[in-house]
Amino acid sequence: DSGVTQTPKHLITATGQRVTLRCSPRSGDLSVYWYQQSLDQGLQFLIQYYNGEERAKGNILERFSAQQFPDLHSELNLSSLELGDSALYFCASSTRLENEQFFGPGTRLTVL
Amino acid sequence: GNSVTQMEGPVTLSEEAFLTINCTYTATGYPSLFWYVQYPGEGLQLLLKATKADDKGSNKGFEATYRKETTSFHLEKGSVQVSDSAVYFCALSPPDTGRRALTFGSGTRLQVQP
C-alpha cells in the first residue's frame, strides 16, 4: 500500500459526459501528479500540482482540468468525454525533496 | 525533449533464468532514473532508483546501474521467479526539483514460467 488513495476504482460513462476523479496523496506530500495509461499512448504525464498551485503541464487535453485543494487532495475533471478517453488514470504524490513518486491504485475509466 | 526507450516484450523466461530488460534514455543534464513494476490489476510500484552516474539501484534481487556514457539503465535479476511476472517500466525525472514529472518507457511484460 503506497498510501495514495484514488476513488472511484472503476467508472463507466457515456460519450459527452463529465466525470471527476479524486486523489488523496500520502500524508505530508505536497506534490500531486496525474498520469494517463492507455493502450495506444502508454503512460503519459498530464499535470502536476504543488501545495495547491499548478506546477507543470504535460499532454493534458483542454477538455481536462484539475485542481488541488487546501487539504491537498486533488481532483481531475474530464468533460465532453470521447471513446478515446477510456484509460487508467493514476495519481502519484511525492514530497518536495524526494524524487520518487508513489502511485495510487488508479481509476479505470470506460467511455461507452 | 526527454524520452525513454525500452526493449519490446513480452519476455518469456523459465523460473531461475537470468533477466535483462534494456532501457536507454535521452535527457538533458543528469536525470534521476527509475524502474517501476505493475502487477496485474494494480498500480505502479517503485522497484529501484538511481540519482547519479554510476549509482546502482537494487531491491528484491533486481539491480540497475546508471550509465551516463551509454545513457542506459538496464534492469537485471539473476534468478527470476513466477511471482516476478509483471510489466516493468523504465522512467526518468528531470533534475529540476520543482518539476519532477516522470517520462516512462513503453513497458516490458515479463512472463515467468514454472
mmCIF file of C-alpha atoms in Angstrom:
data_model
loop_
_atom_site.group_PDB
_atom_site.id
_atom_site.type_symbol
_atom_site.label_atom_id
_atom_site.label_comp_id
_atom_site.label_asym_id
_atom_site.label_seq_id
_atom_site.Cartn_x
_atom_site.Cartn_y
_atom_site.Cartn_z
ATOM 1 C CA ASP A 1 0.000 0.000 0.000
ATOM 2 C CA SER A 2 1.581 3.244 -1.206
ATOM 3 C CA GLY A 3 -0.555 5.492 0.988
ATOM 4 C CA VAL A 4 -2.078 7.221 -2.048
ATOM 5 C CA THR A 5 -5.804 6.649 -2.444
ATOM 6 C CA GLN A 6 -7.958 7.123 -5.510
ATOM 7 C CA THR A 7 -11.686 6.978 -5.979
ATOM 8 C CA PRO A 8 -13.601 5.589 -7.660
ATOM 9 C CA LYS A 9 -11.831 2.404 -8.676
ATOM 10 C CA HIS A 10 -13.973 1.978 -11.772
ATOM 11 C CA LEU A 11 -16.091 4.430 -13.711
ATOM 12 C CA ILE A 12 -18.314 3.682 -16.690
ATOM 13 C CA THR A 13 -19.950 6.540 -18.507
ATOM 14 C CA ALA A 14 -21.155 7.659 -21.924
ATOM 15 C CA THR A 15 -19.647 9.905 -24.554
ATOM 16 C CA GLY A 16 -20.229 13.579 -23.936
ATOM 17 C CA GLN A 17 -20.454 13.182 -20.178
ATOM 18 C CA ARG A 18 -18.312 14.736 -17.439
ATOM 19 C CA VAL A 19 -16.601 12.871 -14.590
ATOM 20 C CA THR A 20 -14.438 13.722 -11.597
ATOM 21 C CA LEU A 21 -11.630 11.531 -10.322
ATOM 22 C CA ARG A 22 -10.346 12.029 -6.811
ATOM 23 C CA CYS A 23 -6.907 11.505 -5.296
ATOM 24 C CA SER A 24 -5.635 11.765 -1.726
ATOM 25 C CA PRO A 25 -1.829 11.941 -1.516
ATOM 26 C CA ARG A 26 0.364 10.337 1.139
ATOM 27 C CA SER A 27 0.331 12.143 4.429
ATOM 28 C CA GLY A 28 2.702 15.098 4.214
ATOM 29 C CA ASP A 29 3.185 15.021 0.447
ATOM 30 C CA LEU A 30 2.644 18.394 -1.190
ATOM 31 C CA SER A 31 3.059 17.354 -4.831
ATOM 32 C CA VAL A 32 0.381 15.531 -6.773
ATOM 33 C CA TYR A 33 0.805 14.233 -10.314
ATOM 34 C CA TRP A 34 -1.799 12.840 -12.693
ATOM 35 C CA TYR A 35 -0.957 10.278 -15.374
ATOM 36 C CA GLN A 36 -2.979 8.550 -18.042
ATOM 37 C CA GLN A 37 -2.267 4.957 -19.086
ATOM 38 C CA SER A 38 -3.804 3.849 -22.357
ATOM 39 C CA LEU A 39 -3.041 1.036 -24.752
ATOM 40 C CA ASP A 40 -2.047 3.295 -27.635
ATOM 41 C CA GLN A 41 -0.305 6.149 -25.746
ATOM 42 C CA GLY A 42 1.275 4.267 -22.858
ATOM 43 C CA LEU A 43 1.856 6.142 -19.600
ATOM 44 C CA GLN A 44 1.673 9.903 -20.078
ATOM 45 C CA PHE A 45 2.048 12.740 -17.625
ATOM 46 C CA LEU A 46 -0.950 15.047 -17.533
ATOM 47 C CA ILE A 47 -0.452 17.674 -14.838
ATOM 48 C CA GLN A 48 1.313 18.418 -11.554
ATOM 49 C CA TYR A 49 0.194 20.435 -8.553
ATOM 50 C CA TYR A 50 2.322 21.559 -5.655
ATOM 51 C CA ASN A 51 0.710 22.835 -2.482
ATOM 52 C CA GLY A 52 -2.400 23.967 -4.309
ATOM 53 C CA GLU A 53 -0.769 25.527 -7.339
ATOM 54 C CA GLU A 54 -0.292 24.166 -10.818
ATOM 55 C CA ARG A 55 3.392 23.445 -11.326
ATOM 56 C CA ALA A 56 3.739 21.665 -14.655
ATOM 57 C CA LYS A 57 1.584 20.551 -17.553
ATOM 58 C CA GLY A 58 2.076 17.619 -19.848
ATOM 59 C CA ASN A 59 -0.136 16.178 -22.547
ATOM 60 C CA ILE A 60 -3.389 17.275 -20.980
ATOM 61 C CA LEU A 61 -6.320 17.999 -23.249
ATOM 62 C CA GLU A 62 -8.244 21.267 -22.933
ATOM 63 C CA ARG A 63 -11.327 19.211 -22.010
ATOM 64 C CA PHE A 64 -9.475 18.062 -18.893
ATOM 65 C CA SER A 65 -8.767 20.150 -15.826
ATOM 66 C CA ALA A 66 -7.513 19.566 -12.331
ATOM 67 C CA GLN A 67 -7.134 21.287 -9.004
ATOM 68 C CA GLN A 68 -5.561 20.691 -5.633
ATOM 69 C CA PHE A 69 -7.494 21.721 -2.551
ATOM 70 C CA PRO A 70 -6.228 23.197 0.756
ATOM 71 C CA ASP A 71 -6.316 19.738 2.363
ATOM 72 C CA LEU A 72 -4.023 18.652 -0.522
ATOM 73 C CA HIS A 73 -6.382 16.209 -2.139
ATOM 74 C CA SER A 74 -6.715 16.623 -5.878
ATOM 75 C CA GLU A 75 -9.432 16.164 -8.445
ATOM 76 C CA LEU A 76 -9.140 15.546 -12.163
ATOM 77 C CA ASN A 77 -12.154 16.649 -14.177
ATOM 78 C CA LEU A 78 -12.747 15.147 -17.593
ATOM 79 C CA SER A 79 -15.500 16.643 -19.746
ATOM 80 C CA SER A 80 -17.071 16.052 -23.164
ATOM 81 C CA LEU A 81 -15.789 12.531 -22.899
ATOM 82 C CA GLU A 82 -14.826 10.594 -26.008
ATOM 83 C CA LEU A 83 -14.274 6.900 -26.569
ATOM 84 C CA GLY A 84 -10.541 7.546 -26.718
ATOM 85 C CA ASP A 85 -10.523 8.859 -23.153
ATOM 86 C CA SER A 86 -11.032 5.326 -21.880
ATOM 87 C CA ALA A 87 -7.905 4.602 -19.863
ATOM 88 C CA LEU A 88 -6.425 4.062 -16.438
ATOM 89 C CA TYR A 89 -5.831 7.337 -14.631
ATOM 90 C CA PHE A 90 -3.167 7.307 -11.952
ATOM 91 C CA CYS A 91 -2.399 9.811 -9.291
ATOM 92 C CA ALA A 92 1.034 9.956 -7.675
ATOM 93 C CA SER A 93 2.453 12.016 -4.857
ATOM 94 C CA SER A 94 5.850 12.999 -3.557
ATOM 95 C CA THR A 95 7.494 15.350 -1.115
ATOM 96 C CA ARG A 96 9.269 18.405 -2.440
ATOM 97 C CA LEU A 97 12.713 16.972 -1.914
ATOM 98 C CA GLU A 98 12.201 13.319 -2.838
ATOM 99 C CA ASN A 99 12.491 12.469 -6.464
ATOM 100 C CA GLU A 100 10.453 9.276 -6.443
ATOM 101 C CA GLN A 101 6.714 9.260 -6.758
ATOM 102 C CA PHE A 102 4.266 6.931 -5.055
ATOM 103 C CA PHE A 103 1.328 5.828 -7.123
ATOM 104 C CA GLY A 104 -2.263 5.182 -6.238
ATOM 105 C CA PRO A 105 -4.147 2.112 -7.491
ATOM 106 C CA GLY A 106 -5.710 4.059 -10.364
ATOM 107 C CA THR A 107 -9.195 4.744 -11.656
ATOM 108 C CA ARG A 108 -10.273 2.771 -14.684
ATOM 109 C CA LEU A 109 -12.484 4.933 -16.887
ATOM 110 C CA THR A 110 -14.585 3.319 -19.584
ATOM 111 C CA VAL A 111 -16.412 5.585 -22.011
ATOM 112 C CA LEU A 112 -19.172 3.833 -23.975
ATOM 113 C CA GLY B 1 12.730 16.589 -25.020
ATOM 114 C CA ASN B 2 13.155 13.688 -22.650
ATOM 115 C CA SER B 3 12.461 10.147 -23.780
ATOM 116 C CA VAL B 4 12.897 6.565 -22.613
ATOM 117 C CA THR B 5 13.221 3.531 -24.852
ATOM 118 C CA GLN B 6 12.662 0.004 -23.583
ATOM 119 C CA MET B 7 13.029 -3.321 -25.271
ATOM 120 C CA GLU B 8 9.840 -4.723 -26.716
ATOM 121 C CA GLY B 9 8.126 -7.526 -24.888
ATOM 122 C CA PRO B 10 6.846 -9.881 -23.922
ATOM 123 C CA VAL B 11 9.893 -11.501 -22.409
ATOM 124 C CA THR B 12 9.227 -15.129 -21.548
ATOM 125 C CA LEU B 13 11.621 -16.935 -19.228
ATOM 126 C CA SER B 14 11.725 -20.108 -17.226
ATOM 127 C CA GLU B 15 11.959 -19.915 -13.464
ATOM 128 C CA GLU B 16 15.534 -19.298 -12.209
ATOM 129 C CA ALA B 17 16.651 -17.844 -15.559
ATOM 130 C CA PHE B 18 18.663 -14.617 -15.799
ATOM 131 C CA LEU B 19 16.744 -11.480 -16.691
ATOM 132 C CA THR B 20 17.851 -8.383 -18.559
ATOM 133 C CA ILE B 21 15.475 -5.660 -19.697
ATOM 134 C CA ASN B 22 17.200 -2.949 -21.674
ATOM 135 C CA CYS B 23 16.467 0.724 -21.127
ATOM 136 C CA THR B 24 18.089 3.744 -22.722
ATOM 137 C CA TYR B 25 17.205 7.370 -22.284
ATOM 138 C CA THR B 26 17.560 10.812 -23.820
ATOM 139 C CA ALA B 27 17.640 13.786 -21.498
ATOM 140 C CA THR B 28 19.482 16.996 -20.787
ATOM 141 C CA GLY B 29 21.561 17.213 -17.670
ATOM 142 C CA TYR B 30 21.513 14.461 -15.090
ATOM 143 C CA PRO B 31 18.051 12.999 -14.655
ATOM 144 C CA SER B 32 17.087 10.537 -11.969
ATOM 145 C CA LEU B 33 16.277 7.068 -13.269
ATOM 146 C CA PHE B 34 13.697 4.590 -12.013
ATOM 147 C CA TRP B 35 12.253 1.172 -12.575
ATOM 148 C CA TYR B 36 8.604 0.739 -11.700
ATOM 149 C CA VAL B 37 6.694 -2.548 -11.717
ATOM 150 C CA GLN B 38 2.995 -3.064 -12.388
ATOM 151 C CA TYR B 39 1.434 -6.352 -11.319
ATOM 152 C CA PRO B 40 -1.824 -7.391 -12.996
ATOM 153 C CA GLY B 41 -4.715 -5.194 -11.942
ATOM 154 C CA GLU B 42 -2.564 -2.985 -9.733
ATOM 155 C CA GLY B 43 -0.895 0.404 -9.770
ATOM 156 C CA LEU B 44 2.782 1.124 -10.233
ATOM 157 C CA GLN B 45 5.266 0.312 -7.506
ATOM 158 C CA LEU B 46 8.730 1.771 -7.329
ATOM 159 C CA LEU B 47 11.211 -1.060 -7.741
ATOM 160 C CA LEU B 48 14.508 0.809 -7.618
ATOM 161 C CA LYS B 49 16.118 4.122 -8.465
ATOM 162 C CA ALA B 50 19.441 5.828 -9.148
ATOM 163 C CA THR B 51 20.096 9.527 -8.986
ATOM 164 C CA LYS B 52 23.594 9.982 -10.392
ATOM 165 C CA ALA B 53 26.068 8.399 -12.774
ATOM 166 C CA ASP B 54 27.453 5.007 -11.703
ATOM 167 C CA ASP B 55 24.845 4.661 -8.945
ATOM 168 C CA LYS B 56 23.450 1.152 -8.631
ATOM 169 C CA GLY B 57 19.866 0.757 -7.515
ATOM 170 C CA SER B 58 18.818 -2.583 -6.071
ATOM 171 C CA ASN B 59 15.757 -4.146 -4.498
ATOM 172 C CA LYS B 60 14.279 -7.659 -4.198
ATOM 173 C CA GLY B 61 17.166 -9.148 -6.200
ATOM 174 C CA PHE B 62 16.777 -6.662 -9.061
ATOM 175 C CA GLU B 63 19.615 -4.312 -9.977
ATOM 176 C CA ALA B 64 20.244 -1.488 -12.425
ATOM 177 C CA THR B 65 23.262 0.767 -12.886
ATOM 178 C CA TYR B 66 23.078 4.374 -14.111
ATOM 179 C CA ARG B 67 25.455 4.526 -17.091
ATOM 180 C CA LYS B 68 25.897 8.091 -18.261
ATOM 181 C CA GLU B 69 28.315 7.195 -21.042
ATOM 182 C CA THR B 70 25.817 4.843 -22.698
ATOM 183 C CA THR B 71 22.684 6.635 -21.375
ATOM 184 C CA SER B 72 21.374 3.310 -20.140
ATOM 185 C CA PHE B 73 19.733 1.848 -17.047
ATOM 186 C CA HIS B 74 19.271 -1.851 -17.782
ATOM 187 C CA LEU B 75 17.325 -3.961 -15.295
ATOM 188 C CA GLU B 76 18.811 -7.323 -14.253
ATOM 189 C CA LYS B 77 17.942 -10.173 -11.964
ATOM 190 C CA GLY B 78 19.990 -13.292 -11.502
ATOM 191 C CA SER B 79 17.162 -15.775 -10.947
ATOM 192 C CA VAL B 80 13.565 -14.893 -11.745
ATOM 193 C CA GLN B 81 10.523 -16.380 -10.051
ATOM 194 C CA VAL B 82 6.967 -16.873 -11.260
ATOM 195 C CA SER B 83 5.950 -14.083 -8.874
ATOM 196 C CA ASP B 84 8.107 -11.635 -10.889
ATOM 197 C CA SER B 85 5.654 -11.843 -13.794
ATOM 198 C CA ALA B 86 4.539 -8.256 -14.345
ATOM 199 C CA VAL B 87 5.063 -5.227 -16.572
ATOM 200 C CA TYR B 88 8.257 -3.280 -15.933
ATOM 201 C CA PHE B 89 8.573 0.418 -16.754
ATOM 202 C CA CYS B 90 11.769 2.388 -17.010
ATOM 203 C CA ALA B 91 11.329 6.082 -16.245
ATOM 204 C CA LEU B 92 13.253 9.294 -15.746
ATOM 205 C CA SER B 93 12.618 12.541 -13.970
ATOM 206 C CA PRO B 94 14.467 15.756 -14.743
ATOM 207 C CA PRO B 95 16.872 17.321 -12.246
ATOM 208 C CA ASP B 96 14.589 20.312 -11.576
ATOM 209 C CA THR B 97 13.374 19.725 -8.026
ATOM 210 C CA GLY B 98 10.182 21.626 -8.681
ATOM 211 C CA ARG B 99 9.066 19.725 -11.758
ATOM 212 C CA ARG B 100 9.720 16.025 -11.454
ATOM 213 C CA ALA B 101 7.114 14.614 -13.820
ATOM 214 C CA LEU B 102 8.104 11.151 -14.921
ATOM 215 C CA THR B 103 8.720 10.204 -18.532
ATOM 216 C CA PHE B 104 8.059 6.500 -18.989
ATOM 217 C CA GLY B 105 9.158 3.914 -21.477
ATOM 218 C CA SER B 106 6.518 1.771 -23.151
ATOM 219 C CA GLY B 107 6.827 -1.025 -20.619
ATOM 220 C CA THR B 108 8.106 -4.591 -20.953
ATOM 221 C CA ARG B 109 5.903 -7.503 -19.992
ATOM 222 C CA LEU B 110 7.747 -10.324 -18.261
ATOM 223 C CA GLN B 111 6.225 -13.789 -18.148
ATOM 224 C CA VAL B 112 7.994 -16.370 -15.990
ATOM 225 C CA GLN B 113 7.009 -19.975 -16.488
ATOM 226 C CA PRO B 114 7.438 -22.655 -13.788
#
